[in-house]
Short mmCIF file of C-alpha atoms and ligand atoms in Angstrom, two decimals:
data_model
loop_
_atom_site.label_atom_id
_atom_site.label_comp_id
_atom_site.label_asym_id
_atom_site.label_seq_id
_atom_site.Cartn_x
_atom_site.Cartn_y
_atom_site.Cartn_z
CA MET A 1 14.03 8.49 -18.76
CA ASN A 2 16.13 5.64 -20.24
CA GLN A 3 19.21 6.85 -18.37
CA PHE A 4 17.20 6.74 -15.15
CA PHE A 5 16.15 3.12 -15.69
CA ASP A 6 19.68 2.17 -16.86
CA GLN A 7 20.99 3.44 -13.54
CA LEU A 8 18.47 1.32 -11.67
CA GLN A 9 19.39 -1.74 -13.74
CA GLU A 10 23.05 -1.19 -12.80
CA GLN A 11 22.06 -0.87 -9.15
CA LEU A 12 20.21 -4.17 -9.43
CA ASN A 13 23.09 -5.89 -11.24
CA ALA A 14 25.44 -4.72 -8.49
CA GLN A 15 22.97 -6.09 -5.89
CA LYS A 16 22.62 -2.76 -4.13
CA PRO A 17 19.37 -1.79 -2.39
CA PHE A 18 16.97 0.65 -4.03
CA VAL A 19 13.33 1.59 -4.31
CA VAL A 20 11.69 3.22 -7.30
CA TYR A 21 8.17 4.63 -7.00
CA ARG A 22 5.55 7.00 -8.30
CA LYS A 23 2.85 8.57 -6.17
CA PRO A 24 -0.81 8.48 -7.30
CA ASN A 25 -1.67 10.85 -10.17
CA GLU A 26 1.88 12.20 -10.43
CA ASP A 27 4.35 12.11 -13.31
CA VAL A 28 7.54 12.19 -11.24
CA VAL A 29 9.14 8.80 -10.74
CA ALA A 30 11.68 8.84 -7.89
CA ALA A 31 14.28 6.33 -6.78
CA VAL A 32 16.21 6.12 -3.52
CA LEU A 33 19.54 4.37 -3.97
CA GLN A 34 21.81 2.85 -1.34
CA GLU A 35 25.56 2.63 -1.92
CA ASP A 36 26.22 -0.49 0.17
CA ALA A 37 24.19 -3.55 1.13
CA VAL A 38 23.82 -2.72 4.84
CA LEU A 39 20.42 -3.55 6.27
CA HIS A 40 19.13 -0.44 8.09
CA TYR A 41 16.20 -0.67 10.48
CA VAL A 42 13.76 2.01 11.62
CA LYS A 43 14.20 2.65 15.35
CA ASP A 44 11.93 5.51 16.35
CA TYR A 45 10.40 6.91 13.14
CA GLN A 46 12.48 10.06 13.48
CA GLU A 47 14.71 8.80 10.65
CA SER A 48 14.57 10.02 7.07
CA GLY A 49 14.34 7.56 4.24
CA PHE A 50 12.08 5.08 2.51
CA VAL A 51 10.46 2.75 5.02
CA PHE A 52 9.36 -0.81 4.24
CA ALA A 53 7.40 -2.27 7.16
CA PRO A 54 5.99 -5.81 7.53
CA PHE A 55 2.42 -6.75 8.53
CA ASP A 56 3.59 -8.00 11.93
CA SER A 57 4.68 -4.90 13.82
CA ASN A 58 6.76 -7.11 16.14
CA SER A 59 9.16 -7.57 13.20
CA ALA A 60 11.53 -4.79 12.19
CA SER A 61 10.84 -2.16 9.54
CA ILE A 62 13.54 -1.60 6.95
CA LEU A 63 14.87 1.80 5.92
CA ILE A 64 16.69 2.88 2.78
CA PRO A 65 18.22 6.20 3.93
CA ASN A 66 17.46 9.03 1.53
CA LYS A 67 21.01 10.14 0.77
CA THR A 68 20.80 9.58 -2.99
CA ILE A 69 17.54 10.36 -4.72
CA ILE A 70 17.18 10.46 -8.49
CA THR A 71 14.05 11.38 -10.41
CA THR A 72 12.64 11.33 -13.91
CA ASN A 73 9.45 12.50 -15.53
CA TYR A 74 7.19 9.79 -16.74
CA SER A 75 4.09 10.09 -18.82
CA ALA A 76 1.79 7.08 -19.01
CA GLU A 77 0.79 8.15 -22.52
CA GLU A 78 4.31 7.29 -23.71
CA GLN A 79 3.71 3.63 -22.96
CA THR A 80 1.32 1.20 -24.58
CA LYS A 81 -1.42 0.52 -22.10
CA SER A 82 -2.19 -3.02 -20.98
CA THR A 83 -5.30 -4.36 -22.67
CA ALA A 84 -5.31 -7.75 -20.99
CA ASP A 85 -8.42 -8.45 -18.96
CA ALA A 86 -8.74 -9.93 -15.49
CA SER A 87 -10.97 -12.65 -16.89
CA THR A 88 -8.05 -13.98 -18.96
CA VAL A 89 -6.26 -14.70 -15.72
CA ASN A 90 -7.07 -18.14 -14.42
CA THR A 91 -6.26 -18.51 -10.75
CA SER A 92 -9.28 -20.65 -9.84
CA ILE A 93 -7.36 -23.76 -8.94
CA GLN A 94 -9.73 -26.02 -7.03
CA THR A 95 -7.47 -26.78 -4.05
CA GLU A 96 -6.64 -23.08 -3.54
CA LYS A 97 -10.32 -22.29 -3.68
CA GLU A 98 -11.28 -24.97 -1.18
CA ALA A 99 -8.56 -23.87 1.24
CA HIS A 100 -9.60 -20.21 1.05
CA ILE A 101 -13.30 -21.00 1.45
CA ALA A 102 -12.50 -23.14 4.52
CA LEU A 103 -10.45 -20.25 5.97
CA VAL A 104 -13.30 -17.78 5.38
CA LYS A 105 -15.84 -20.15 6.96
CA ASN A 106 -13.54 -20.43 9.96
CA GLY A 107 -13.43 -16.62 10.18
CA VAL A 108 -17.22 -16.27 9.94
CA SER A 109 -17.59 -18.90 12.65
CA ALA A 110 -15.22 -17.02 15.01
CA ILE A 111 -17.20 -13.83 14.33
CA SER A 112 -20.53 -15.54 15.03
CA LYS A 113 -19.12 -16.75 18.37
CA GLY A 114 -18.45 -13.11 19.25
CA LEU A 115 -14.64 -13.44 19.29
CA LEU A 116 -14.23 -10.74 16.62
CA THR A 117 -16.26 -8.29 14.53
CA LYS A 118 -14.11 -8.41 11.41
CA VAL A 119 -11.04 -10.28 10.19
CA VAL A 120 -9.13 -9.81 6.93
CA LEU A 121 -8.11 -13.19 5.49
CA SER A 122 -5.65 -13.64 2.69
CA ARG A 123 -3.74 -16.07 0.51
CA SER A 124 -0.88 -16.07 -1.97
CA ILE A 125 -0.74 -17.17 -5.61
CA GLU A 126 2.48 -18.30 -7.28
CA LYS A 127 3.22 -17.83 -10.97
CA ILE A 128 6.28 -18.35 -13.09
CA THR A 129 7.56 -15.42 -15.10
CA GLN A 130 10.61 -14.52 -17.12
CA LYS A 131 9.76 -10.82 -17.11
CA GLU A 132 12.39 -8.39 -15.84
CA PRO A 133 11.49 -6.52 -12.61
CA LEU A 134 11.97 -3.06 -14.11
CA ALA A 135 9.85 -3.98 -17.13
CA LEU A 136 7.08 -5.09 -14.76
CA PHE A 137 7.38 -1.82 -12.84
CA LYS A 138 7.08 0.23 -16.05
CA GLU A 139 3.92 -1.68 -16.94
CA LEU A 140 2.47 -0.87 -13.54
CA LEU A 141 3.20 2.81 -14.15
CA ALA A 142 1.38 2.71 -17.47
CA THR A 143 -1.61 0.77 -16.16
CA TYR A 144 -2.30 2.19 -12.69
CA LYS A 145 -2.09 5.98 -12.80
CA THR A 146 -4.07 6.46 -9.58
CA ALA A 147 -2.07 3.95 -7.52
CA PHE A 148 1.17 4.23 -5.59
CA CYS A 149 3.40 2.06 -7.83
CA TYR A 150 6.72 0.76 -6.59
CA LEU A 151 9.56 -1.72 -6.99
CA TRP A 152 11.61 -2.31 -3.84
CA TYR A 153 14.83 -4.31 -3.59
CA HIS A 154 17.26 -5.24 -0.87
CA PRO A 155 19.73 -8.12 -1.49
CA LYS A 156 19.31 -9.33 2.11
CA VAL A 157 15.52 -9.23 2.08
CA GLY A 158 14.19 -9.66 -1.44
CA MET A 159 12.21 -7.83 -4.07
CA TRP A 160 8.64 -6.54 -3.94
CA LEU A 161 6.43 -4.90 -6.53
CA GLY A 162 3.03 -3.29 -6.12
CA ALA A 163 0.34 -0.81 -7.12
CA THR A 164 -1.57 0.06 -3.98
CA PRO A 165 -4.69 2.23 -3.73
CA GLU A 166 -4.52 2.73 0.05
CA VAL A 167 -2.97 5.65 1.96
CA LEU A 168 -1.93 4.72 5.49
CA LEU A 169 -0.68 8.13 6.59
CA LYS A 170 0.40 11.38 4.99
CA THR A 171 1.95 14.08 7.15
CA THR A 172 3.04 17.64 6.45
CA ASN A 173 4.76 18.84 9.60
CA GLN A 174 2.06 18.17 12.23
CA ARG A 175 -0.86 17.92 9.81
CA ILE A 176 -1.99 14.38 9.06
CA GLU A 177 -4.26 12.61 6.61
CA THR A 178 -5.27 8.98 6.73
CA SER A 179 -8.05 6.98 5.12
CA SER A 180 -10.29 4.02 5.71
CA LEU A 181 -10.51 1.94 2.57
CA ALA A 182 -12.59 -1.23 2.45
CA GLY A 183 -15.43 -2.89 0.55
CA THR A 184 -14.81 -4.16 -2.97
CA GLN A 185 -16.71 -4.44 -6.22
CA VAL A 186 -15.53 -5.19 -9.73
CA TYR A 187 -15.54 -2.12 -12.00
CA LYS A 188 -17.92 -2.34 -14.96
CA GLU A 189 -17.62 0.13 -17.81
CA GLY A 190 -20.21 2.91 -17.57
CA GLU A 191 -21.72 1.65 -14.31
CA GLU A 192 -21.61 3.28 -10.90
CA PRO A 193 -21.19 0.87 -7.98
CA VAL A 194 -24.16 0.09 -5.75
CA TRP A 195 -23.04 -0.89 -2.26
CA GLY A 196 -24.72 -3.29 0.16
CA GLU A 197 -24.90 -3.32 3.94
CA LYS A 198 -22.00 -5.78 4.21
CA GLU A 199 -19.59 -3.37 2.46
CA TYR A 200 -20.78 -0.27 4.35
CA ASN A 201 -20.37 -2.12 7.67
CA GLU A 202 -16.97 -3.49 6.76
CA GLN A 203 -15.71 -0.02 5.84
CA ASP A 204 -17.32 1.67 8.83
CA VAL A 205 -15.40 -0.64 11.20
CA VAL A 206 -12.21 0.87 9.76
CA THR A 207 -13.42 4.48 10.05
CA GLN A 208 -14.56 4.05 13.67
CA PHE A 209 -11.30 2.30 14.59
CA ILE A 210 -9.19 5.13 13.15
CA LYS A 211 -11.31 7.82 14.85
CA ASN A 212 -11.06 6.05 18.23
CA GLU A 213 -7.34 5.39 17.95
CA LEU A 214 -6.54 8.97 17.00
CA ALA A 215 -8.96 10.69 19.37
CA ASP A 216 -6.34 11.36 22.07
CA LYS A 217 -3.38 11.80 19.70
CA VAL A 218 -4.75 14.26 17.17
CA VAL A 219 -6.61 17.55 17.45
CA ASN A 220 -9.16 18.84 15.00
CA LEU A 221 -9.92 15.27 13.90
CA LYS A 222 -12.33 15.28 10.96
CA ALA A 223 -13.77 12.45 8.87
CA GLY A 224 -15.19 13.23 5.43
CA SER A 225 -18.08 11.40 3.83
CA VAL A 226 -17.89 7.88 2.40
CA ALA A 227 -17.10 7.86 -1.32
CA SER A 228 -16.59 5.25 -4.04
CA VAL A 229 -13.03 5.25 -5.39
CA ARG A 230 -11.70 3.33 -8.37
CA ALA A 231 -8.57 1.21 -8.15
CA GLY A 232 -7.85 -0.26 -11.59
CA LYS A 233 -10.66 -2.71 -12.33
CA LEU A 234 -12.07 -2.48 -8.79
CA TRP A 235 -14.14 -0.10 -6.72
CA HIS A 236 -13.69 0.53 -3.00
CA LEU A 237 -15.35 2.66 -0.34
CA ARG A 238 -13.18 5.32 1.24
CA THR A 239 -13.38 7.96 3.98
CA LYS A 240 -10.61 10.53 4.36
CA ILE A 241 -9.66 11.47 7.92
CA THR A 242 -7.57 14.53 8.78
CA GLY A 243 -6.21 16.27 11.85
CA VAL A 244 -3.19 17.77 13.57
CA MET A 245 -0.99 15.42 15.58
CA HIS A 246 0.35 16.29 18.99
CA ASN A 247 1.98 12.90 19.52
CA ASN A 248 4.95 11.74 17.51
CA LEU A 249 4.79 9.76 14.30
CA LYS A 250 5.75 6.48 15.97
CA GLU A 251 2.77 6.63 18.32
CA ILE A 252 0.40 7.48 15.48
CA LEU A 253 1.70 4.60 13.35
CA THR A 254 1.62 2.16 16.25
CA ALA A 255 -2.01 3.13 16.87
CA LEU A 256 -3.02 2.80 13.22
CA HIS A 257 -1.09 -0.17 11.85
CA PRO A 258 -2.53 -2.60 11.04
CA THR A 259 -6.00 -1.08 10.61
CA PRO A 260 -9.13 -3.24 10.25
CA ALA A 261 -8.73 -2.74 6.45
CA THR A 262 -5.92 -5.29 6.54
CA CYS A 263 -6.18 -7.02 9.94
CA GLY A 264 -9.58 -6.79 11.61
CA PHE A 265 -11.34 -5.73 14.77
CA PRO A 266 -10.54 -5.94 17.64
CA LYS A 267 -6.98 -5.60 16.42
CA LEU A 268 -5.26 -8.11 18.71
CA ALA A 269 -7.88 -10.83 18.40
CA ALA A 270 -7.88 -10.43 14.61
CA LYS A 271 -4.09 -10.53 14.42
CA GLU A 272 -3.99 -13.69 16.56
CA PHE A 273 -6.61 -15.28 14.35
CA ILE A 274 -4.63 -14.42 11.21
CA LEU A 275 -1.32 -15.71 12.58
CA ALA A 276 -2.96 -18.92 13.78
CA HIS A 277 -5.13 -19.73 10.76
CA GLU A 278 -3.81 -18.23 7.54
CA ASN A 279 -1.13 -20.90 7.34
CA TYR A 280 1.45 -18.80 5.51
CA ASN A 281 3.61 -15.76 6.26
CA ARG A 282 2.25 -12.44 5.01
CA SER A 283 5.72 -10.95 5.31
CA PHE A 284 5.48 -7.40 3.85
CA TYR A 285 1.97 -7.81 2.36
CA THR A 286 -0.40 -5.55 4.37
CA GLY A 287 2.61 -3.83 5.90
CA PHE A 288 3.29 -0.26 4.82
CA LEU A 289 5.85 1.61 2.78
CA GLY A 290 6.86 5.06 1.60
CA GLU A 291 8.65 8.30 2.26
CA LEU A 292 9.47 8.91 5.91
CA ASN A 293 10.36 12.42 7.08
CA PHE A 294 11.41 13.79 3.72
CA SER A 295 12.36 17.46 3.65
CA LYS A 296 10.44 19.50 1.16
CA GLU A 297 11.34 23.07 0.27
CA GLN A 298 8.27 25.25 0.03
CA PHE A 299 8.42 28.55 -1.71
CA ARG A 300 6.37 31.21 0.07
CA ALA A 301 5.54 34.54 -1.51
CA LYS A 302 5.84 37.63 0.69
CA THR A 303 2.64 38.59 2.43
CA LYS A 304 1.59 41.86 4.04
CA ARG A 305 2.57 40.42 7.42
CA ASN A 306 6.13 39.62 6.44
CA ILE A 307 6.63 42.30 3.82
CA GLU A 308 10.17 42.95 4.98
CA ASN A 309 11.16 39.32 4.30
CA ARG A 310 10.37 39.21 0.59
CA ALA A 311 9.84 35.71 -0.71
CA TYR A 312 11.42 32.96 1.34
CA THR A 313 11.76 29.21 1.36
CA ALA A 314 10.49 27.15 4.26
CA ILE A 315 11.52 23.56 4.92
CA THR A 316 8.60 21.24 5.52
CA LYS A 317 8.84 17.69 6.82
CA VAL A 318 6.61 15.25 4.93
CA SER A 319 5.81 11.55 5.12
CA ASN A 320 3.79 9.64 2.52
CA LEU A 321 3.02 6.11 3.64
CA TYR A 322 0.88 3.55 1.82
CA VAL A 323 -0.50 0.15 2.80
CA ASN A 324 1.24 -2.64 0.91
CA LEU A 325 -1.70 -4.06 -1.06
CA ARG A 326 -2.01 -5.40 -4.63
CA CYS A 327 1.60 -6.49 -4.36
CA ALA A 328 3.87 -9.39 -5.20
CA GLU A 329 7.18 -10.78 -4.06
CA LEU A 330 9.62 -11.56 -6.86
CA THR A 331 12.18 -14.34 -6.58
CA GLN A 332 14.27 -15.89 -9.35
CA ASP A 333 11.46 -17.04 -11.69
CA VAL A 334 8.55 -17.12 -9.29
CA VAL A 335 6.17 -14.28 -8.52
CA LYS A 336 4.08 -14.58 -5.38
CA VAL A 337 0.98 -12.39 -5.49
CA TYR A 338 -0.79 -11.61 -2.20
CA VAL A 339 -4.53 -10.95 -1.87
CA GLY A 340 -7.13 -10.83 0.86
CA GLY A 341 -10.50 -9.49 1.88
CA GLY A 342 -12.45 -8.31 4.89
CA ILE A 343 -14.64 -10.98 6.48
CA THR A 344 -17.68 -9.99 8.52
CA ILE A 345 -20.79 -11.80 9.75
CA GLY A 346 -22.38 -11.01 6.35
CA SER A 347 -19.64 -12.71 4.30
CA ASN A 348 -20.47 -15.28 1.65
CA PRO A 349 -17.38 -17.56 1.36
CA GLU A 350 -17.80 -18.14 -2.40
CA LYS A 351 -18.01 -14.37 -3.02
CA GLU A 352 -14.99 -13.75 -0.79
CA TRP A 353 -13.03 -16.20 -2.94
CA GLU A 354 -14.14 -14.37 -6.10
CA GLU A 355 -13.09 -11.07 -4.53
CA THR A 356 -9.54 -12.36 -4.03
CA VAL A 357 -9.49 -13.56 -7.66
CA ALA A 358 -10.58 -10.09 -8.81
CA LYS A 359 -7.96 -8.39 -6.61
CA SER A 360 -5.22 -10.70 -7.89
CA GLY A 361 -5.93 -9.34 -11.40
CA THR A 362 -4.17 -6.06 -10.50
CA MET A 363 -0.80 -7.81 -10.49
CA LEU A 364 -1.54 -10.88 -12.61
CA ARG A 365 -2.66 -8.95 -15.65
CA ILE A 366 0.79 -7.31 -15.67
CA ILE A 367 2.74 -10.47 -14.87
CA LEU A 368 0.92 -12.78 -17.30
CA LYS A 369 0.50 -10.23 -20.11
C1 ISC B 401 -6.74 -6.71 1.96
C2 ISC B 401 -6.91 -6.18 0.74
O1 ISC B 401 -7.74 -5.10 0.50
C3 ISC B 401 -8.26 -4.29 1.54
C4 ISC B 401 -8.44 -2.93 0.99
C5 ISC B 401 -9.56 -2.58 0.29
C6 ISC B 401 -10.67 -3.43 0.29
C7 ISC B 401 -10.70 -4.53 1.08
C8 ISC B 401 -11.88 -5.42 1.11
O2 ISC B 401 -12.89 -5.11 0.45
O3 ISC B 401 -11.85 -6.47 1.75
C9 ISC B 401 -9.59 -4.85 2.02
O4 ISC B 401 -9.92 -4.33 3.26
C10 ISC B 401 -6.20 -6.70 -0.43
O5 ISC B 401 -6.33 -6.11 -1.51
O6 ISC B 401 -5.47 -7.70 -0.31
#
């Protein structure tokens, strides 16, 4: 494992692009390395590589082609787990709070005028840290086993770090899986979450949006039941949605991104509201990232039907894309953590502020530890 991280450190020292990541509940940590500093863009989503897409789909998505992939096995038990608590993190600076509450009130007012049903409003928090990026990434691995943990670097773009709980889209050949994740509560030891109408509504907007958007692009579209899922010290509501796509990946992604889990509903009105009122650039926060069109060899045992073939290996094309949440942008000494929450007619501005504080704990308890 040390050799693996030494290689990444060398890549970083040489200012060459790379991404290192671990999928939820897996032990394999993979890295995609680029030999030069060329900035590659995704053109039609037929490419293979690691995609890093911004919130604003009018801006280009970046690709690290998957020519060189290295892996290691990582066990969280090998690392000392973080014991720092979210409550030790003090982000409640009065001016930040007032600004966020004003933004939320503005959102609720637009909703009450009937301009929108839901809008996701966010902010950023800046902290100073001397911690090394790879050390931060290793701490994420040890702390958030069920998240998609990553560290992404391109010398012409910057460096991002995150531990996201949200799947945007998984594909295996034509089969797809997506999810609607929304509604937040703070996790309390030994207690199951009890959800209110506001959270169920906020999450249902996402489920209905996904079902409508995919209705003419996917066959056998099925939505499971709503379940509570844990993400570190938070709970969310989630519905898994599956089907078989008959359109291409680009059309599916264009239809989905950004979902009302990160933007709002209706999509265009919510996006316009965000761009006009948030007063900062989300950049890659609430964009998406992950493996695009990776080839996976699948071993198939012989069956009665193909008895003459013996065992054979089939090549499957897979994509594993996650929404870029619970993330931070790293510059020289400053870490910028991004957080937001879904605003509906039932939103209480003070509680929405507290929700962003709780969500910021995912990254801040690693950064400030
Ligand atoms: C926009 C964020 O979370 C989304 C995902 C889960 C729950 C959410 C919520 O309860 O508002 C948000 O929709 C964020 O973490 O910055």
